[in-house]
Amino acid sequence: MKSSRGLDDRSREAHAGERTRSARRRSDDRPAPRDTPVQLIDETGQAHADEQYRMPASDALREAYRMLVEGRRLNEQCTALVKQGRLAVYPSSHGQEACQVAAAMVLGEGDWLFPTYRDTVAVVGRGVRPADAMVMLRGDWHGGYDPAVYGVAPQATPLATQLLHAVGFAHAAKMRGEDTVVLALCGDGATSEGDFHEAMNFAAVFHVPVVFLVQNNGFAISVPLSRQTAATSLAHKAIGYGMPGQGVDGNDVAAVLSVLTAAVDRAREGGGPSLVEAHTYRMQPHTNADDDTRYRERDEVQLWIARDPITRMSTHLRASGALDDDAQQTIAEGAERMASDLRDAMNVDPEIDPEDLFRWVTAQRSPQLAEQWELLRGEIDRDRMVTTEGGAR
């Protein structure tokens, strides 16, 4: 019995030693997030050197600025279209454009973006025509664009469901030996959903090439972050799953670009998943149906105006000589053309075919669907006859 216990003791010691070595290796490869979010350009436009993350090149920052301006104009135009009855709903990302732009810029041609309902600017940044990106928000039956053409999954309205799809897509790409990285977007509210935790755990266990970008804008509709988690930060949640996490100033497009680029490169090189928490703020209501004055003070919103990502980048580029009046005017005119084209497209009433309700459900229409369509068509024909007869009188 003593010999058996001794063997058990040695076995336990060996296992404990291996666990310690494994934990040390994981700790070295997956450092804890910093206490302060990564920042390369502060609120005044001043650049700051960072030992780990490098400032993007000037041409990349100029392109980011152009996309920021167009993204802000898109948010403004879509908000106006809702008021005009041309959009059913629009979740504005006004103030969060730096996260959106960086997400679009860091991905390669073969990579994929899995967006939320608030990530229209990122979707457009991947090349989707603004009018096509509005189709779902207009209330049509389809998503408006072919995901395979742009590497952009349909925008997801349910919280966090797209994260599971993103992880599954990344896992399949890895099994096929493809050089694909998936960037999955979500908000802070999504981190309270079970889908978020399942996606994070699966991604870490199966070591899939996916980067999670959490846009922490302070509120899950009306619920503040303090009522969602007691964690030090959302980035710290990565530690429990066995992946690196990092916080970044979400209104500093240079920092978001640098941090996301490092995470995407790591995933492409076989390093597995990462979690990035971008600290930003939703300047406007959750959607046009929301009254944000019921849960946050105007003074709080005003504080974030000084942290505007567009003003910050404009100040920095002008100070470095990378942006002048002519270039800024050209960018503004391009954004206005985009908004004008979107207005023209949205002011055309869509042609609605009721049979589309049945045409695309299955490849071959079932007898039940055929019967339902005949019933509906009969009602439409009868209504048309009544309308015609009424007009004739």
GROMACS .gro file of C-alpha atoms in nm:
model
  393
    1MET     CA    1   0.000   0.000   0.000
    2LYS     CA    2   0.284   0.239   0.078
    3SER     CA    3   0.439   0.171  -0.263
    4SER     CA    4   0.106   0.237  -0.434
    5ARG     CA    5   0.058   0.561  -0.245
    6GLY     CA    6   0.413   0.664  -0.328
    7LEU     CA    7   0.348   0.602  -0.697
    8ASP     CA    8   0.028   0.804  -0.676
    9ASP     CA    9   0.217   1.084  -0.506
   10ARG     CA   10   0.487   1.084  -0.776
   11SER     CA   11   0.219   1.073  -1.045
   12ARG     CA   12   0.037   1.365  -0.890
   13GLU     CA   13   0.363   1.559  -0.864
   14ALA     CA   14   0.445   1.488  -1.227
   15HIS     CA   15   0.099   1.600  -1.337
   16ALA     CA   16   0.121   1.909  -1.119
   17GLY     CA   17   0.459   1.993  -1.272
   18GLU     CA   18   0.323   1.953  -1.624
   19ARG     CA   19   0.023   2.171  -1.539
   20THR     CA   20   0.258   2.438  -1.406
   21ARG     CA   21   0.476   2.426  -1.718
   22SER     CA   22   0.169   2.433  -1.943
   23ALA     CA   23   0.023   2.724  -1.751
   24ARG     CA   24   0.356   2.911  -1.782
   25ARG     CA   25   0.364   2.849  -2.158
   26ARG     CA   26   0.006   2.969  -2.192
   27SER     CA   27   0.080   3.275  -1.980
   28ASP     CA   28   0.381   3.365  -2.195
   29ASP     CA   29   0.181   3.328  -2.518
   30ARG     CA   30  -0.139   3.485  -2.388
   31PRO     CA   31  -0.052   3.793  -2.183
   32ALA     CA   32  -0.317   3.963  -1.973
   33PRO     CA   33  -0.469   4.286  -2.105
   34ARG     CA   34  -0.308   4.611  -2.005
   35ASP     CA   35  -0.461   4.815  -1.726
   36THR     CA   36  -0.490   5.111  -1.965
   37PRO     CA   37  -0.631   5.069  -2.318
   38VAL     CA   38  -0.379   5.102  -2.601
   39GLN     CA   39  -0.367   5.455  -2.742
   40LEU     CA   40  -0.146   5.590  -3.020
   41ILE     CA   41  -0.318   5.925  -3.083
   42ASP     CA   42  -0.478   6.107  -2.792
   43GLU     CA   43  -0.786   6.330  -2.787
   44THR     CA   44  -0.583   6.635  -2.890
   45GLY     CA   45  -0.438   6.462  -3.196
   46GLN     CA   46  -0.097   6.413  -3.034
   47ALA     CA   47   0.086   6.090  -3.123
   48HIS     CA   48   0.236   5.866  -2.854
   49ALA     CA   49   0.491   5.590  -2.908
   50ASP     CA   50   0.409   5.240  -2.789
   51GLU     CA   51   0.660   4.960  -2.730
   52GLN     CA   52   0.428   4.689  -2.861
   53TYR     CA   53   0.206   4.853  -3.122
   54ARG     CA   54   0.339   5.066  -3.406
   55MET     CA   55   0.174   5.367  -3.565
   56PRO     CA   56   0.021   5.280  -3.906
   57ALA     CA   57   0.174   5.444  -4.213
   58SER     CA   58   0.053   5.789  -4.320
   59ASP     CA   59  -0.124   5.659  -4.631
   60ALA     CA   60  -0.318   5.409  -4.418
   61LEU     CA   61  -0.419   5.686  -4.177
   62ARG     CA   62  -0.533   5.908  -4.464
   63GLU     CA   63  -0.744   5.624  -4.602
   64ALA     CA   64  -0.883   5.563  -4.255
   65TYR     CA   65  -0.975   5.932  -4.228
   66ARG     CA   66  -1.158   5.919  -4.562
   67MET     CA   67  -1.354   5.617  -4.445
   68LEU     CA   68  -1.429   5.786  -4.113
   69VAL     CA   69  -1.577   6.088  -4.289
   70GLU     CA   70  -1.783   5.869  -4.523
   71GLY     CA   71  -1.895   5.655  -4.230
   72ARG     CA   72  -2.016   5.958  -4.034
   73ARG     CA   73  -2.200   6.090  -4.341
   74LEU     CA   74  -2.360   5.747  -4.388
   75ASN     CA   75  -2.481   5.749  -4.028
   76GLU     CA   76  -2.626   6.099  -4.070
   77GLN     CA   77  -2.798   6.016  -4.399
   78CYS     CA   78  -2.949   5.693  -4.270
   79THR     CA   79  -3.082   5.868  -3.960
   80ALA     CA   80  -3.252   6.120  -4.192
   81LEU     CA   81  -3.393   5.839  -4.409
   82VAL     CA   82  -3.560   5.685  -4.104
   83LYS     CA   83  -3.732   6.015  -4.028
   84GLN     CA   84  -3.847   6.032  -4.391
   85GLY     CA   85  -3.998   5.684  -4.372
   86ARG     CA   86  -3.751   5.535  -4.620
   87LEU     CA   87  -3.588   5.309  -4.358
   88ALA     CA   88  -3.773   5.105  -4.100
   89VAL     CA   89  -3.494   5.132  -3.843
   90TYR     CA   90  -3.131   5.238  -3.824
   91PRO     CA   91  -2.892   5.159  -3.536
   92SER     CA   92  -2.641   5.443  -3.574
   93SER     CA   93  -2.272   5.392  -3.504
   94HIS     CA   94  -2.214   5.769  -3.475
   95GLY     CA   95  -1.902   5.802  -3.258
   96GLN     CA   96  -1.796   5.440  -3.312
   97GLU     CA   97  -1.674   5.482  -3.669
   98ALA     CA   98  -1.309   5.419  -3.578
   99CYS     CA   99  -1.393   5.061  -3.478
  100GLN     CA  100  -1.595   5.011  -3.795
  101VAL     CA  101  -1.329   5.149  -4.028
  102ALA     CA  102  -1.046   4.954  -3.867
  103ALA     CA  103  -1.246   4.631  -3.885
  104ALA     CA  104  -1.291   4.675  -4.259
  105MET     CA  105  -0.931   4.777  -4.325
  106VAL     CA  106  -0.743   4.498  -4.145
  107LEU     CA  107  -0.902   4.212  -4.338
  108GLY     CA  108  -0.760   4.065  -4.656
  109GLU     CA  109  -0.951   3.969  -4.968
  110GLY     CA  110  -1.011   3.610  -4.855
  111ASP     CA  111  -1.104   3.700  -4.498
  112TRP     CA  112  -1.455   3.731  -4.358
  113LEU     CA  113  -1.641   3.984  -4.146
  114PHE     CA  114  -1.933   3.882  -3.925
  115PRO     CA  115  -2.114   4.204  -3.832
  116THR     CA  116  -2.396   4.306  -3.599
  117TYR     CA  117  -2.691   4.528  -3.687
  118ARG     CA  118  -2.486   4.836  -3.585
  119ASP     CA  119  -2.191   4.764  -3.812
  120THR     CA  120  -2.319   4.903  -4.143
  121VAL     CA  121  -2.015   5.130  -4.177
  122ALA     CA  122  -1.787   4.825  -4.158
  123VAL     CA  123  -2.004   4.642  -4.412
  124VAL     CA  124  -1.980   4.935  -4.655
  125GLY     CA  125  -1.608   4.957  -4.582
  126ARG     CA  126  -1.571   4.604  -4.720
  127GLY     CA  127  -1.712   4.722  -5.054
  128VAL     CA  128  -2.086   4.666  -5.019
  129ARG     CA  129  -2.288   4.940  -5.190
  130PRO     CA  130  -2.461   5.155  -4.921
  131ALA     CA  131  -2.804   5.108  -5.081
  132ASP     CA  132  -2.756   4.729  -5.074
  133ALA     CA  133  -2.651   4.742  -4.710
  134MET     CA  134  -2.980   4.921  -4.630
  135VAL     CA  135  -3.207   4.652  -4.774
  136MET     CA  136  -3.241   4.457  -4.448
  137LEU     CA  137  -3.294   4.775  -4.245
  138ARG     CA  138  -3.557   4.881  -4.495
  139GLY     CA  139  -3.753   4.568  -4.412
  140ASP     CA  140  -3.707   4.365  -4.728
  141TRP     CA  141  -3.705   3.985  -4.735
  142HIS     CA  142  -3.333   3.945  -4.811
  143GLY     CA  143  -3.001   4.082  -4.688
  144GLY     CA  144  -2.927   4.299  -4.990
  145TYR     CA  145  -2.591   4.160  -5.096
  146ASP     CA  146  -2.416   3.831  -5.171
  147PRO     CA  147  -2.201   3.746  -4.866
  148ALA     CA  148  -1.961   3.535  -5.075
  149VAL     CA  149  -1.876   3.827  -5.304
  150TYR     CA  150  -1.765   4.059  -5.024
  151GLY     CA  151  -1.666   3.818  -4.747
  152VAL     CA  152  -1.933   3.975  -4.526
  153ALA     CA  153  -2.194   3.767  -4.348
  154PRO     CA  154  -2.550   3.905  -4.328
  155GLN     CA  155  -2.593   4.162  -4.054
  156ALA     CA  156  -2.727   3.992  -3.744
  157THR     CA  157  -3.007   4.144  -3.536
  158PRO     CA  158  -3.013   3.879  -3.255
  159LEU     CA  159  -2.741   3.945  -3.000
  160ALA     CA  160  -2.427   3.729  -3.030
  161THR     CA  161  -2.567   3.462  -3.264
  162GLN     CA  162  -2.324   3.570  -3.537
  163LEU     CA  163  -2.031   3.485  -3.309
  164LEU     CA  164  -2.117   3.115  -3.325
  165HIS     CA  165  -2.147   3.138  -3.702
  166ALA     CA  166  -1.811   3.315  -3.720
  167VAL     CA  167  -1.638   3.049  -3.513
  168GLY     CA  168  -1.793   2.770  -3.716
  169PHE     CA  169  -1.687   2.938  -4.039
  170ALA     CA  170  -1.331   2.984  -3.911
  171HIS     CA  171  -1.316   2.622  -3.796
  172ALA     CA  172  -1.430   2.500  -4.138
  173ALA     CA  173  -1.173   2.721  -4.312
  174LYS     CA  174  -0.899   2.579  -4.089
  175MET     CA  175  -1.006   2.221  -4.164
  176ARG     CA  176  -0.993   2.298  -4.537
  177GLY     CA  177  -0.645   2.444  -4.500
  178GLU     CA  178  -0.753   2.788  -4.618
  179ASP     CA  179  -0.565   3.108  -4.539
  180THR     CA  180  -0.872   3.274  -4.389
  181VAL     CA  181  -0.915   3.492  -4.082
  182VAL     CA  182  -1.259   3.576  -3.945
  183LEU     CA  183  -1.331   3.900  -3.761
  184ALA     CA  184  -1.642   3.876  -3.543
  185LEU     CA  185  -1.798   4.198  -3.418
  186CYS     CA  186  -2.024   4.244  -3.118
  187GLY     CA  187  -2.117   4.497  -2.854
  188ASP     CA  188  -2.075   4.492  -2.479
  189GLY     CA  189  -2.434   4.373  -2.438
  190ALA     CA  190  -2.357   4.062  -2.641
  191THR     CA  191  -2.098   3.953  -2.382
  192SER     CA  192  -2.389   3.882  -2.145
  193GLU     CA  193  -2.532   3.624  -2.386
  194GLY     CA  194  -2.457   3.253  -2.367
  195ASP     CA  195  -2.368   3.250  -2.736
  196PHE     CA  196  -2.068   3.475  -2.662
  197HIS     CA  197  -1.925   3.234  -2.409
  198GLU     CA  198  -1.987   2.929  -2.625
  199ALA     CA  199  -1.816   3.096  -2.920
  200MET     CA  200  -1.516   3.204  -2.713
  201ASN     CA  201  -1.472   2.862  -2.558
  202PHE     CA  202  -1.504   2.673  -2.887
  203ALA     CA  203  -1.262   2.913  -3.060
  204ALA     CA  204  -1.000   2.865  -2.791
  205VAL     CA  205  -1.036   2.486  -2.759
  206PHE     CA  206  -1.017   2.430  -3.134
  207HIS     CA  207  -0.762   2.705  -3.188
  208VAL     CA  208  -0.948   2.864  -3.479
  209PRO     CA  209  -0.838   3.178  -3.669
  210VAL     CA  210  -1.097   3.422  -3.539
  211VAL     CA  211  -1.065   3.766  -3.377
  212PHE     CA  212  -1.345   3.891  -3.153
  213LEU     CA  213  -1.388   4.269  -3.151
  214VAL     CA  214  -1.614   4.390  -2.871
  215GLN     CA  215  -1.725   4.751  -2.921
  216ASN     CA  216  -1.786   4.856  -2.563
  217ASN     CA  217  -2.002   5.165  -2.607
  218GLY     CA  218  -2.116   5.174  -2.246
  219PHE     CA  219  -2.473   5.054  -2.282
  220ALA     CA  220  -2.666   4.744  -2.386
  221ILE     CA  221  -2.964   4.955  -2.494
  222SER     CA  222  -3.034   5.106  -2.151
  223VAL     CA  223  -2.827   4.871  -1.932
  224PRO     CA  224  -2.486   5.016  -1.833
  225LEU     CA  225  -2.176   4.798  -1.837
  226SER     CA  226  -2.160   4.800  -1.456
  227ARG     CA  227  -2.481   4.594  -1.450
  228GLN     CA  228  -2.350   4.343  -1.703
  229THR     CA  229  -2.019   4.231  -1.558
  230ALA     CA  230  -1.801   4.256  -1.249
  231ALA     CA  231  -1.486   4.172  -1.447
  232THR     CA  232  -1.191   4.413  -1.449
  233SER     CA  233  -1.265   4.466  -1.818
  234LEU     CA  234  -1.427   4.276  -2.100
  235ALA     CA  235  -1.081   4.209  -2.242
  236HIS     CA  236  -0.994   4.024  -1.920
  237LYS     CA  237  -1.260   3.765  -2.001
  238ALA     CA  238  -1.014   3.626  -2.257
  239ILE     CA  239  -0.794   3.491  -1.976
  240GLY     CA  240  -1.057   3.241  -1.865
  241TYR     CA  241  -1.085   3.097  -2.212
  242GLY     CA  242  -0.712   3.069  -2.279
  243MET     CA  243  -0.664   3.337  -2.540
  244PRO     CA  244  -0.495   3.679  -2.539
  245GLY     CA  245  -0.706   3.985  -2.471
  246GLN     CA  246  -0.633   4.352  -2.519
  247GLY     CA  247  -0.813   4.678  -2.457
  248VAL     CA  248  -0.784   4.968  -2.699
  249ASP     CA  249  -0.908   5.324  -2.724
  250GLY     CA  250  -1.196   5.266  -2.964
  251ASN     CA  251  -1.202   5.631  -3.076
  252ASP     CA  252  -0.836   5.617  -3.185
  253VAL     CA  253  -0.847   5.462  -3.530
  254ALA     CA  254  -0.467   5.430  -3.541
  255ALA     CA  255  -0.463   5.223  -3.222
  256VAL     CA  256  -0.756   5.006  -3.328
  257LEU     CA  257  -0.586   4.943  -3.663
  258SER     CA  258  -0.260   4.844  -3.495
  259VAL     CA  259  -0.414   4.618  -3.231
  260LEU     CA  260  -0.648   4.446  -3.475
  261THR     CA  261  -0.370   4.399  -3.731
  262ALA     CA  262  -0.157   4.222  -3.470
  263ALA     CA  263  -0.450   3.997  -3.374
  264VAL     CA  264  -0.534   3.915  -3.738
  265ASP     CA  265  -0.169   3.841  -3.819
  266ARG     CA  266  -0.146   3.616  -3.515
  267ALA     CA  267  -0.457   3.423  -3.622
  268ARG     CA  268  -0.329   3.387  -3.979
  269GLU     CA  269   0.002   3.250  -3.856
  270GLY     CA  270  -0.171   2.978  -3.655
  271GLY     CA  271  -0.172   3.154  -3.319
  272GLY     CA  272  -0.544   3.104  -3.262
  273PRO     CA  273  -0.817   3.341  -3.146
  274SER     CA  274  -0.793   3.678  -2.969
  275LEU     CA  275  -1.031   3.914  -2.794
  276VAL     CA  276  -1.006   4.290  -2.843
  277GLU     CA  277  -1.218   4.530  -2.639
  278ALA     CA  278  -1.256   4.874  -2.797
  279HIS     CA  279  -1.361   5.145  -2.550
  280THR     CA  280  -1.593   5.380  -2.736
  281TYR     CA  281  -1.933   5.546  -2.697
  282ARG     CA  282  -2.269   5.544  -2.870
  283MET     CA  283  -2.340   5.912  -2.924
  284GLN     CA  284  -2.696   5.862  -3.045
  285PRO     CA  285  -2.989   5.650  -2.920
  286HIS     CA  286  -2.980   5.273  -2.957
  287THR     CA  287  -3.212   5.306  -3.258
  288ASN     CA  288  -3.470   5.558  -3.373
  289ALA     CA  289  -3.718   5.381  -3.141
  290ASP     CA  290  -3.507   5.451  -2.831
  291ASP     CA  291  -3.523   5.746  -2.590
  292ASP     CA  292  -3.173   5.758  -2.443
  293THR     CA  293  -3.257   6.054  -2.215
  294ARG     CA  294  -3.430   5.802  -1.988
  295TYR     CA  295  -3.107   5.629  -1.889
  296ARG     CA  296  -2.813   5.865  -1.943
  297GLU     CA  297  -2.739   6.230  -1.874
  298ARG     CA  298  -2.669   6.483  -2.152
  299ASP     CA  299  -2.350   6.587  -1.973
  300GLU     CA  300  -2.215   6.235  -2.018
  301VAL     CA  301  -2.279   6.247  -2.392
  302GLN     CA  302  -2.116   6.591  -2.417
  303LEU     CA  303  -1.796   6.460  -2.259
  304TRP     CA  304  -1.749   6.222  -2.552
  305ILE     CA  305  -1.777   6.492  -2.817
  306ALA     CA  306  -1.420   6.595  -2.737
  307ARG     CA  307  -1.312   6.236  -2.805
  308ASP     CA  308  -1.463   6.226  -3.154
  309PRO     CA  309  -1.255   5.993  -3.375
  310ILE     CA  310  -1.289   6.214  -3.685
  311THR     CA  311  -1.176   6.536  -3.519
  312ARG     CA  312  -0.888   6.355  -3.355
  313MET     CA  313  -0.760   6.207  -3.682
  314SER     CA  314  -0.807   6.532  -3.874
  315THR     CA  315  -0.604   6.722  -3.615
  316HIS     CA  316  -0.326   6.463  -3.623
  317LEU     CA  317  -0.305   6.446  -4.003
  318ARG     CA  318  -0.301   6.824  -4.038
  319ALA     CA  319  -0.029   6.859  -3.776
  320SER     CA  320   0.185   6.601  -3.958
  321GLY     CA  321   0.128   6.763  -4.298
  322ALA     CA  322  -0.058   6.461  -4.435
  323LEU     CA  323  -0.387   6.650  -4.481
  324ASP     CA  324  -0.457   6.997  -4.618
  325ASP     CA  325  -0.768   7.199  -4.708
  326ASP     CA  326  -0.788   7.066  -5.064
  327ALA     CA  327  -0.759   6.703  -4.957
  328GLN     CA  328  -1.014   6.751  -4.682
  329GLN     CA  329  -1.256   6.915  -4.925
  330THR     CA  330  -1.213   6.630  -5.173
  331ILE     CA  331  -1.292   6.376  -4.902
  332ALA     CA  332  -1.599   6.572  -4.790
  333GLU     CA  333  -1.726   6.593  -5.149
  334GLY     CA  334  -1.681   6.218  -5.193
  335ALA     CA  335  -1.883   6.154  -4.878
  336GLU     CA  336  -2.158   6.384  -5.003
  337ARG     CA  337  -2.175   6.201  -5.338
  338MET     CA  338  -2.212   5.874  -5.150
  339ALA     CA  339  -2.497   6.019  -4.944
  340SER     CA  340  -2.667   6.159  -5.256
  341ASP     CA  341  -2.648   5.824  -5.434
  342LEU     CA  342  -2.796   5.655  -5.129
  343ARG     CA  343  -3.082   5.905  -5.112
  344ASP     CA  344  -3.163   5.855  -5.479
  345ALA     CA  345  -3.165   5.475  -5.440
  346MET     CA  346  -3.380   5.481  -5.128
  347ASN     CA  347  -3.634   5.722  -5.276
  348VAL     CA  348  -3.729   5.466  -5.541
  349ASP     CA  349  -4.016   5.252  -5.421
  350PRO     CA  350  -3.922   4.881  -5.435
  351GLU     CA  351  -4.120   4.650  -5.662
  352ILE     CA  352  -4.283   4.396  -5.434
  353ASP     CA  353  -4.382   4.050  -5.556
  354PRO     CA  354  -4.592   3.867  -5.293
  355GLU     CA  355  -4.489   3.532  -5.437
  356ASP     CA  356  -4.136   3.596  -5.308
  357LEU     CA  357  -4.273   3.491  -4.969
  358PHE     CA  358  -4.291   3.136  -5.109
  359ARG     CA  359  -4.042   3.138  -5.397
  360TRP     CA  360  -3.723   3.119  -5.193
  361VAL     CA  361  -3.823   2.902  -4.895
  362THR     CA  362  -3.710   2.572  -5.050
  363ALA     CA  363  -3.551   2.470  -5.379
  364GLN     CA  364  -3.870   2.285  -5.473
  365ARG     CA  365  -4.200   2.422  -5.347
  366SER     CA  366  -4.386   2.181  -5.122
  367PRO     CA  367  -4.760   2.108  -5.167
  368GLN     CA  368  -4.830   2.298  -4.845
  369LEU     CA  369  -4.648   2.610  -4.965
  370ALA     CA  370  -4.817   2.583  -5.305
  371GLU     CA  371  -5.157   2.569  -5.134
  372GLN     CA  372  -5.073   2.871  -4.918
  373TRP     CA  373  -4.962   3.069  -5.221
  374GLU     CA  374  -5.284   2.987  -5.408
  375LEU     CA  375  -5.487   3.107  -5.108
  376LEU     CA  376  -5.293   3.434  -5.092
  377ARG     CA  377  -5.309   3.485  -5.466
  378GLY     CA  378  -5.684   3.438  -5.453
  379GLU     CA  379  -5.716   3.704  -5.184
  380ILE     CA  380  -5.499   3.943  -5.386
  381ASP     CA  381  -5.707   3.887  -5.701
  382ARG     CA  382  -6.034   3.940  -5.513
  383ASP     CA  383  -5.900   4.258  -5.352
  384ARG     CA  384  -5.788   4.385  -5.692
  385MET     CA  385  -6.132   4.319  -5.838
  386VAL     CA  386  -6.307   4.502  -5.554
  387THR     CA  387  -6.071   4.798  -5.595
  388THR     CA  388  -6.128   4.808  -5.972
  389GLU     CA  389  -6.507   4.786  -5.939
  390GLY     CA  390  -6.510   5.052  -5.672
  391GLY     CA  391  -6.308   5.284  -5.895
  392ALA     CA  392  -6.540   5.217  -6.192
  393ARG     CA  393  -6.840   5.337  -5.998
   0.00000   0.00000   0.00000
